[in-house]
CSV table of C-alpha atoms and ligand atoms in Angstrom, one decimal:
chain,number,residue,atom,x,y,z
O,1,UNK,CA,-0.1,0.0,0.1
O,2,UNK,CA,1.0,3.5,-0.6
O,3,UNK,CA,0.0,5.3,2.2
O,4,UNK,CA,3.3,5.6,4.1
O,5,UNK,CA,5.2,6.3,0.9
O,6,UNK,CA,7.8,9.0,0.9
O,7,UNK,CA,7.6,11.7,-1.7
O,8,UNK,CA,8.7,10.0,-5.3
O,9,UNK,CA,11.5,11.0,-7.3
O,10,UNK,CA,10.4,12.8,-10.7
O,11,UNK,CA,11.2,11.3,-14.1
O,12,UNK,CA,11.4,12.9,-17.2
O,13,UNK,CA,9.1,12.1,-20.3
O,14,UNK,CA,11.5,9.9,-22.2
O,15,UNK,CA,13.1,11.3,-25.3
O,16,UNK,CA,15.1,9.0,-27.4
O,17,UNK,CA,15.9,7.8,-30.7
O,18,UNK,CA,12.4,5.9,-30.9
O,19,UNK,CA,10.5,9.2,-30.6
O,20,UNK,CA,8.8,8.9,-27.4
O,21,UNK,CA,7.5,12.7,-25.8
O,22,UNK,CA,7.2,13.6,-29.9
O,23,UNK,CA,4.0,13.7,-31.0
O,24,UNK,CA,2.8,10.2,-32.1
O,25,UNK,CA,1.3,12.0,-35.3
O,26,UNK,CA,1.7,15.5,-36.8
O,27,UNK,CA,-0.7,15.4,-39.5
O,28,UNK,CA,-3.5,16.0,-37.3
O,29,UNK,CA,-3.8,17.3,-34.2
O,30,UNK,CA,-5.0,14.9,-31.5
O,31,UNK,CA,-5.5,15.1,-27.6
O,32,UNK,CA,-7.2,13.1,-24.9
O,33,UNK,CA,-5.7,9.8,-25.7
O,34,UNK,CA,-7.3,6.6,-24.4
O,35,UNK,CA,-5.0,3.7,-24.9
O,36,UNK,CA,-6.0,0.0,-25.0
O,37,UNK,CA,-4.1,-3.2,-26.1
O,38,UNK,CA,-6.5,-4.9,-28.6
O,39,UNK,CA,-5.3,-8.0,-30.6
O,40,UNK,CA,-1.8,-7.5,-29.5
O,41,UNK,CA,-1.6,-4.2,-31.2
O,42,UNK,CA,-1.8,-0.7,-29.4
O,43,UNK,CA,-4.6,1.3,-30.1
O,44,UNK,CA,-5.3,5.0,-29.0
O,45,UNK,CA,-8.8,6.4,-28.9
O,46,UNK,CA,-8.0,10.7,-29.1
O,47,UNK,CA,-9.9,13.6,-29.7
O,48,UNK,CA,-9.1,15.1,-33.3
O,49,UNK,CA,-8.7,18.8,-32.6
O,50,UNK,CA,-9.2,21.5,-35.1
O,51,UNK,CA,-9.4,25.0,-35.6
O,52,UNK,CA,-13.1,26.2,-35.4
O,53,UNK,CA,-12.1,29.8,-35.0
O,54,UNK,CA,-14.2,29.9,-31.9
O,55,UNK,CA,-12.8,32.3,-28.8
O,56,UNK,CA,-11.5,30.5,-25.8
O,57,UNK,CA,-13.8,30.6,-22.7
O,58,UNK,CA,-14.0,28.6,-19.6
O,59,UNK,CA,-17.2,26.6,-21.2
O,60,UNK,CA,-14.4,25.3,-23.7
O,61,UNK,CA,-16.4,26.4,-26.4
O,62,UNK,CA,-13.3,26.2,-28.5
O,63,UNK,CA,-13.0,22.5,-28.4
O,64,UNK,CA,-15.4,22.0,-31.3
O,65,UNK,CA,-14.4,18.8,-32.5
O,66,UNK,CA,-16.4,16.9,-35.2
O,67,UNK,CA,-15.2,13.3,-35.7
O,68,UNK,CA,-12.7,11.0,-34.3
O,69,UNK,CA,-9.6,9.1,-35.8
O,70,UNK,CA,-8.5,6.0,-34.0
O,71,UNK,CA,-4.4,5.6,-34.1
O,72,UNK,CA,-2.5,2.4,-33.7
O,73,UNK,CA,0.9,0.6,-33.7
O,74,UNK,CA,2.6,-2.8,-33.4
O,75,UNK,CA,5.6,-1.3,-31.2
O,76,UNK,CA,6.4,1.6,-29.3
O,77,UNK,CA,8.2,3.8,-31.4
O,78,UNK,CA,7.1,2.2,-34.5
O,79,UNK,CA,4.9,3.3,-37.4
O,80,UNK,CA,1.9,4.7,-36.2
O,81,UNK,CA,-1.5,4.0,-38.5
O,82,UNK,CA,-4.2,6.6,-38.6
O,83,UNK,CA,-7.4,4.5,-39.3
O,84,UNK,CA,-9.5,7.4,-40.8
O,85,UNK,CA,-12.6,8.9,-39.6
O,86,UNK,CA,-13.8,6.5,-37.1
O,87,UNK,CA,-16.9,8.3,-36.4
O,88,UNK,CA,-18.2,11.7,-37.4
O,89,UNK,CA,-20.7,14.0,-35.9
O,90,UNK,CA,-22.8,14.4,-38.8
O,91,UNK,CA,-23.4,10.3,-38.4
O,92,UNK,CA,-24.9,10.7,-34.9
O,93,UNK,CA,-28.4,11.3,-34.7
O,94,UNK,CA,-28.7,13.4,-31.4
O,95,UNK,CA,-25.9,15.2,-32.2
O,96,UNK,CA,-25.5,18.8,-31.1
O,97,UNK,CA,-21.7,19.8,-31.1
O,98,UNK,CA,-18.4,18.9,-29.5
O,99,UNK,CA,-17.2,15.5,-29.8
O,100,UNK,CA,-14.9,15.7,-26.6
O,101,UNK,CA,-12.4,12.5,-25.1
O,102,UNK,CA,-13.5,9.3,-26.0
O,103,UNK,CA,-12.8,5.8,-24.8
O,104,UNK,CA,-13.1,2.1,-26.2
O,105,UNK,CA,-13.7,-1.3,-25.1
O,106,UNK,CA,-14.1,-4.6,-26.5
O,107,UNK,CA,-16.3,-7.7,-25.7
O,108,UNK,CA,-17.6,-10.7,-27.5
O,109,UNK,CA,-16.3,-9.8,-31.1
O,110,UNK,CA,-17.6,-6.0,-31.0
O,111,UNK,CA,-15.5,-2.8,-30.1
O,112,UNK,CA,-17.5,0.0,-28.5
O,113,UNK,CA,-16.5,3.9,-28.8
O,114,UNK,CA,-17.9,5.7,-26.0
O,115,UNK,CA,-17.8,9.4,-26.6
O,116,UNK,CA,-19.3,12.5,-25.2
O,117,UNK,CA,-21.0,15.2,-27.1
O,118,UNK,CA,-23.6,18.0,-26.6
O,119,UNK,CA,-27.2,17.2,-27.6
O,120,UNK,CA,-29.2,19.5,-29.4
O,121,UNK,CA,-30.0,21.5,-26.2
O,122,UNK,CA,-26.5,22.0,-25.3
O,123,UNK,CA,-26.2,19.2,-22.6
O,124,UNK,CA,-23.6,17.0,-22.3
O,125,UNK,CA,-24.6,12.9,-22.7
O,126,UNK,CA,-22.1,10.0,-23.3
O,127,UNK,CA,-23.2,7.9,-26.6
O,128,UNK,CA,-21.9,4.7,-27.8
O,129,UNK,CA,-20.8,3.4,-31.2
O,130,UNK,CA,-20.1,-0.1,-32.3
O,131,UNK,CA,-17.8,-1.8,-34.8
O,132,UNK,CA,-16.3,-5.2,-35.7
O,133,UNK,CA,-12.8,-3.5,-36.0
O,134,UNK,CA,-10.9,-1.7,-33.2
O,135,UNK,CA,-10.1,1.1,-35.7
O,136,UNK,CA,-13.4,1.6,-37.0
O,137,UNK,CA,-15.6,2.9,-38.5
O,138,UNK,CA,-18.3,2.8,-35.7
O,139,UNK,CA,-21.8,3.0,-36.1
O,140,UNK,CA,-23.5,5.2,-33.5
O,141,UNK,CA,-26.6,4.1,-31.5
O,142,UNK,CA,-29.6,6.4,-32.2
O,143,UNK,CA,-29.8,7.8,-28.6
O,144,UNK,CA,-27.2,8.5,-25.8
O,145,UNK,CA,-26.8,6.0,-23.2
O,146,UNK,CA,-29.9,6.4,-21.0
O,147,UNK,CA,-28.9,8.0,-17.6
O,148,UNK,CA,-25.5,9.0,-18.7
O,149,UNK,CA,-24.3,13.1,-18.3
O,150,UNK,CA,-21.6,15.2,-18.5
O,151,UNK,CA,-18.3,13.6,-20.3
O,152,UNK,CA,-15.0,12.3,-20.3
O,153,UNK,CA,-16.0,8.5,-20.4
O,154,UNK,CA,-13.6,5.8,-19.2
O,155,UNK,CA,-14.7,2.2,-19.3
O,156,UNK,CA,-12.4,-0.3,-17.3
O,157,UNK,CA,-12.6,-4.0,-17.6
O,158,UNK,CA,-12.1,-5.7,-14.5
O,159,UNK,CA,-10.5,-9.3,-13.9
O,160,UNK,CA,-14.0,-10.6,-13.5
O,161,UNK,CA,-15.2,-9.5,-17.0
O,162,UNK,CA,-17.3,-6.9,-15.4
O,163,UNK,CA,-17.1,-3.4,-17.3
O,164,UNK,CA,-17.5,0.3,-15.3
O,165,UNK,CA,-18.0,3.6,-16.7
O,166,UNK,CA,-16.3,6.5,-14.8
O,167,UNK,CA,-17.3,9.7,-16.1
O,168,UNK,CA,-17.5,13.2,-15.4
O,169,UNK,CA,-15.9,16.7,-15.4
O,170,UNK,CA,-16.7,20.2,-14.2
O,171,UNK,CA,-16.9,23.7,-15.6
O,172,UNK,CA,-17.6,23.1,-19.4
O,173,UNK,CA,-18.2,19.5,-18.4
O,174,UNK,CA,-21.3,20.4,-16.8
O,175,UNK,CA,-21.1,17.9,-13.8
O,176,UNK,CA,-21.7,20.6,-11.6
O,177,UNK,CA,-25.3,21.0,-12.7
O,178,UNK,CA,-26.2,17.6,-11.2
O,179,UNK,CA,-25.1,18.4,-7.6
O,180,UNK,CA,-29.0,18.5,-6.6
O,181,UNK,CA,-29.4,15.0,-8.0
O,182,UNK,CA,-31.2,16.0,-11.2
O,183,UNK,CA,-30.5,18.6,-13.8
O,184,UNK,CA,-30.3,22.1,-13.1
O,185,UNK,CA,-29.0,24.4,-15.9
O,186,UNK,CA,-27.6,26.8,-13.3
O,187,UNK,CA,-23.8,25.9,-12.6
O,188,UNK,CA,-24.0,25.5,-8.5
O,189,UNK,CA,-20.5,24.5,-7.0
O,190,UNK,CA,-20.1,23.4,-3.4
O,191,UNK,CA,-18.5,26.1,-1.1
O,192,UNK,CA,-14.7,25.9,-0.8
O,193,UNK,CA,-14.7,24.1,2.2
O,194,UNK,CA,-17.4,21.3,1.4
O,195,UNK,CA,-16.4,17.8,-0.3
O,196,UNK,CA,-15.7,18.7,-3.9
O,197,UNK,CA,-18.0,17.6,-6.7
O,198,UNK,CA,-17.7,13.9,-7.2
O,199,UNK,CA,-17.0,12.0,-10.4
O,200,UNK,CA,-19.5,9.2,-11.2
O,201,UNK,CA,-19.0,5.2,-11.9
O,202,UNK,CA,-21.7,3.0,-13.5
O,203,UNK,CA,-21.4,-0.5,-13.9
O,204,UNK,CA,-22.1,-1.5,-17.9
O,205,UNK,CA,-24.9,-3.7,-18.6
O,206,UNK,CA,-24.3,-7.0,-20.4
O,207,UNK,CA,-25.1,-5.3,-23.8
O,208,UNK,CA,-22.3,-2.6,-23.5
O,209,UNK,CA,-24.8,-0.2,-24.6
O,210,UNK,CA,-26.6,1.0,-21.5
O,211,UNK,CA,-26.0,1.2,-17.8
O,212,UNK,CA,-26.7,-1.6,-15.4
O,213,UNK,CA,-27.1,0.9,-12.4
O,214,UNK,CA,-27.9,4.3,-11.7
O,215,UNK,CA,-24.5,6.2,-11.7
O,216,UNK,CA,-23.0,6.3,-8.0
O,217,UNK,CA,-20.5,9.0,-6.7
O,218,UNK,CA,-16.9,8.1,-6.5
O,219,UNK,CA,-15.3,9.4,-3.1
O,220,UNK,CA,-11.5,10.5,-3.2
O,221,UNK,CA,-10.5,10.8,0.1
O,222,UNK,CA,-7.3,12.6,1.9
O,223,UNK,CA,-4.9,10.1,3.8
O,224,UNK,CA,-6.7,10.9,6.7
O,225,UNK,CA,-10.2,9.6,5.5
O,226,UNK,CA,-11.8,13.0,5.0
O,227,UNK,CA,-13.2,14.0,1.4
O,228,UNK,CA,-11.1,16.1,-0.9
O,229,UNK,CA,-12.6,19.8,-0.7
O,230,UNK,CA,-14.0,21.9,-3.6
O,231,UNK,CA,-11.6,24.8,-2.7
O,232,UNK,CA,-8.7,22.6,-2.7
O,233,UNK,CA,-8.0,23.2,-6.4
O,234,UNK,CA,-4.5,21.2,-6.6
O,235,UNK,CA,-6.0,17.9,-5.7
O,236,UNK,CA,-9.9,18.1,-6.7
O,237,UNK,CA,-11.4,16.2,-9.1
O,238,UNK,CA,-12.1,18.3,-12.5
O,239,UNK,CA,-12.4,15.9,-15.6
O,240,UNK,CA,-10.6,13.0,-17.5
O,241,UNK,CA,-11.0,9.9,-15.0
O,242,UNK,CA,-8.9,6.8,-15.7
O,243,UNK,CA,-8.8,3.6,-13.8
O,244,UNK,CA,-6.3,1.1,-14.1
O,245,UNK,CA,-5.2,-1.8,-11.8
O,246,UNK,CA,-1.7,-2.5,-10.4
O,247,UNK,CA,-0.8,-5.3,-7.9
O,248,UNK,CA,-4.3,-5.8,-7.0
O,249,UNK,CA,-5.1,-2.2,-6.2
O,250,UNK,CA,-7.3,-0.1,-8.2
O,251,UNK,CA,-5.7,3.4,-9.3
O,252,UNK,CA,-8.1,6.1,-10.0
O,253,UNK,CA,-6.4,9.1,-12.0
O,254,UNK,CA,-7.7,12.3,-13.2
O,255,UNK,CA,-7.1,16.0,-14.1
O,256,UNK,CA,-7.1,18.7,-11.7
O,257,UNK,CA,-8.3,21.5,-14.4
O,258,UNK,CA,-7.5,24.6,-13.5
O,259,UNK,CA,-4.3,23.7,-11.8
O,260,UNK,CA,-3.3,21.7,-14.7
O,261,UNK,CA,-2.2,18.1,-13.1
O,262,UNK,CA,-2.7,14.6,-13.5
O,263,UNK,CA,-3.2,13.2,-10.0
O,264,UNK,CA,-4.2,9.9,-8.6
O,265,UNK,CA,-5.9,8.0,-5.8
O,266,UNK,CA,-5.9,4.3,-4.9
O,267,UNK,CA,-8.7,1.8,-3.6
O,268,UNK,CA,-9.5,-1.7,-3.0
O,269,UNK,CA,-12.3,-2.0,-5.5
O,270,UNK,CA,-13.8,-0.2,-8.4
O,271,UNK,CA,-16.3,1.8,-6.6
O,272,UNK,CA,-13.9,3.2,-4.2
O,273,UNK,CA,-13.2,5.4,-1.9
O,274,UNK,CA,-9.9,6.2,-3.4
O,275,UNK,CA,-7.1,7.6,-1.3
O,276,UNK,CA,-5.3,10.8,-2.7
O,277,UNK,CA,-1.5,9.8,-3.4
O,278,UNK,CA,0.0,12.4,-5.7
O,279,UNK,CA,1.0,13.9,-9.1
O,280,UNK,CA,1.5,11.6,-12.0
O,281,UNK,CA,2.1,14.4,-14.7
O,282,UNK,CA,3.2,17.8,-13.8
O,283,UNK,CA,1.5,20.8,-16.5
O,284,UNK,CA,2.1,20.5,-20.1
O,285,UNK,CA,2.0,23.4,-22.7
O,286,UNK,CA,-1.7,24.4,-23.2
O,287,UNK,CA,-4.5,24.9,-20.6
O,288,UNK,CA,-5.8,20.9,-20.6
O,289,UNK,CA,-4.0,17.8,-19.0
O,290,UNK,CA,-5.8,14.5,-20.0
O,291,UNK,CA,-3.9,11.0,-19.8
O,292,UNK,CA,-4.4,7.4,-19.9
O,293,UNK,CA,-2.5,4.6,-18.6
O,294,UNK,CA,-2.0,1.3,-20.2
O,295,UNK,CA,0.6,-1.9,-20.1
O,296,UNK,CA,1.9,-2.9,-23.4
O,297,UNK,CA,4.3,-5.8,-24.2
O,298,UNK,CA,5.7,-6.0,-20.3
O,299,UNK,CA,5.9,-2.0,-19.6
O,300,UNK,CA,3.5,0.4,-18.5
O,301,UNK,CA,2.9,3.6,-20.4
O,302,UNK,CA,1.5,7.0,-19.9
O,303,UNK,CA,-0.3,8.7,-22.7
O,304,UNK,CA,-1.0,12.4,-22.7
O,305,UNK,CA,-0.9,15.6,-24.8
O,306,UNK,CA,0.5,19.0,-24.9
O,307,UNK,CA,0.2,21.8,-27.3
O,308,UNK,CA,3.9,22.0,-28.4
O,309,UNK,CA,3.2,21.0,-32.1
O,310,UNK,CA,0.8,24.2,-32.1
O,311,UNK,CA,3.2,26.4,-30.8
O,312,UNK,CA,0.8,26.7,-27.5
O,313,UNK,CA,-2.7,26.9,-28.8
O,314,UNK,CA,-4.7,25.1,-26.3
O,315,UNK,CA,-7.2,24.0,-28.4
O,316,UNK,CA,-4.5,22.2,-30.9
O,317,UNK,CA,-2.7,19.5,-29.0
O,318,UNK,CA,-0.9,16.5,-29.8
O,319,UNK,CA,-0.9,12.9,-28.2
O,320,UNK,CA,2.4,11.5,-26.8
O,321,UNK,CA,3.5,8.7,-24.8
O,322,UNK,CA,6.0,7.7,-22.2
O,323,UNK,CA,7.0,5.2,-19.9
O,324,UNK,CA,5.5,5.1,-16.4
O,325,UNK,CA,7.3,3.3,-13.5
O,326,UNK,CA,6.3,2.5,-10.0
O,327,UNK,CA,8.1,2.8,-6.6
O,328,UNK,CA,8.5,-0.2,-4.7
O,329,UNK,CA,5.8,0.6,-2.3
O,330,UNK,CA,3.5,1.1,-5.4
O,331,UNK,CA,3.0,4.8,-5.7
O,332,UNK,CA,4.0,6.2,-9.3
O,333,UNK,CA,7.0,8.3,-10.0
O,334,UNK,CA,6.1,11.6,-11.1
O,335,UNK,CA,6.7,12.5,-14.6
O,336,UNK,CA,8.0,16.1,-15.6
O,337,UNK,CA,7.1,16.4,-19.5
O,338,UNK,CA,9.8,18.8,-20.1
O,339,UNK,CA,12.8,17.9,-17.5
O,340,UNK,CA,16.0,17.7,-19.4
C,401,FUB,O1,-10.7,17.6,-25.5
C,401,FUB,C1,-12.1,18.1,-24.8
C,401,FUB,C2,-11.8,18.5,-23.3
C,401,FUB,O2,-10.4,19.0,-23.0
C,401,FUB,C3,-11.8,16.8,-23.0
C,401,FUB,O3,-13.0,16.4,-22.8
C,401,FUB,C4,-11.4,17.4,-21.5
C,401,FUB,O4,-10.8,16.2,-20.6
C,401,FUB,C5,-10.3,18.1,-21.8
C,401,FUB,O5,-8.9,17.8,-22.3
């Protein structure tokens, strides 16, 4: 367990001749990478950033993405394949605007692409699209997942074959609109000294197209067992949930948003509670920080993005990857993306 861990050392993002910490692709802008190993190959499900000309604001209107492209590679540092347009907003019946950070899962011969999108009333929900190939193209279901709200879905497959979706994000992600239990178009936040807005979890039904239960709140606790508070901007949940398992423990990682870090908390089961541990990735160039963590050919990797390729434009990001390492006590060695 990580509770008595000393502060971990910091490692730099790998920069070697295999191209790690360089953008995985440069012909398009990509962000919010969700990585999975399917059929022995590494697949990355990113957002596809575009220049929309919409001015930057706290709602994220400048992130006006219209489609997804899936990336894949046989080996780290090897050739990256862009599988073309995997899903387009024009082919999603309930679409309003803004295809944000997606994730994917595989079950019984079908690949599922989970995506956040605003409906025609400008309210975020989570949709699902299916394909018989990991690279797509995917066909969207006619409606969003019933009972879904907010954005940034991450689907975790547990060792017993159960799948869970984690989701949610505040500010432009609209999670704060559900604080009263039902949708409230007003943005209502807890007081700074009250528990922070919580990410959500729902077990997936057998069909992978619906929730098996009403979404539940995910508790993130300090090491003394008290909830992380709304005013604790360095540690409170903002967006970009991800879960992976290491040595039998569940690692819940997320972005702190306006303090620009990827941090993590550890728990004993998929529902939590999760106890805050520390920083995985320090701030990157660009406002957002969003990641995933996956094991490929025996090594753990962090997938993330930054805005280096666009010269610092927050809405024009590029996906990168670097090795992630653990201390002997199971804590994660903090990564500084630019440490020389
Ligand atoms: O890419 C659009 C949004 O920016 C994502 O959904 C958030 O996680 C942030 O990266």
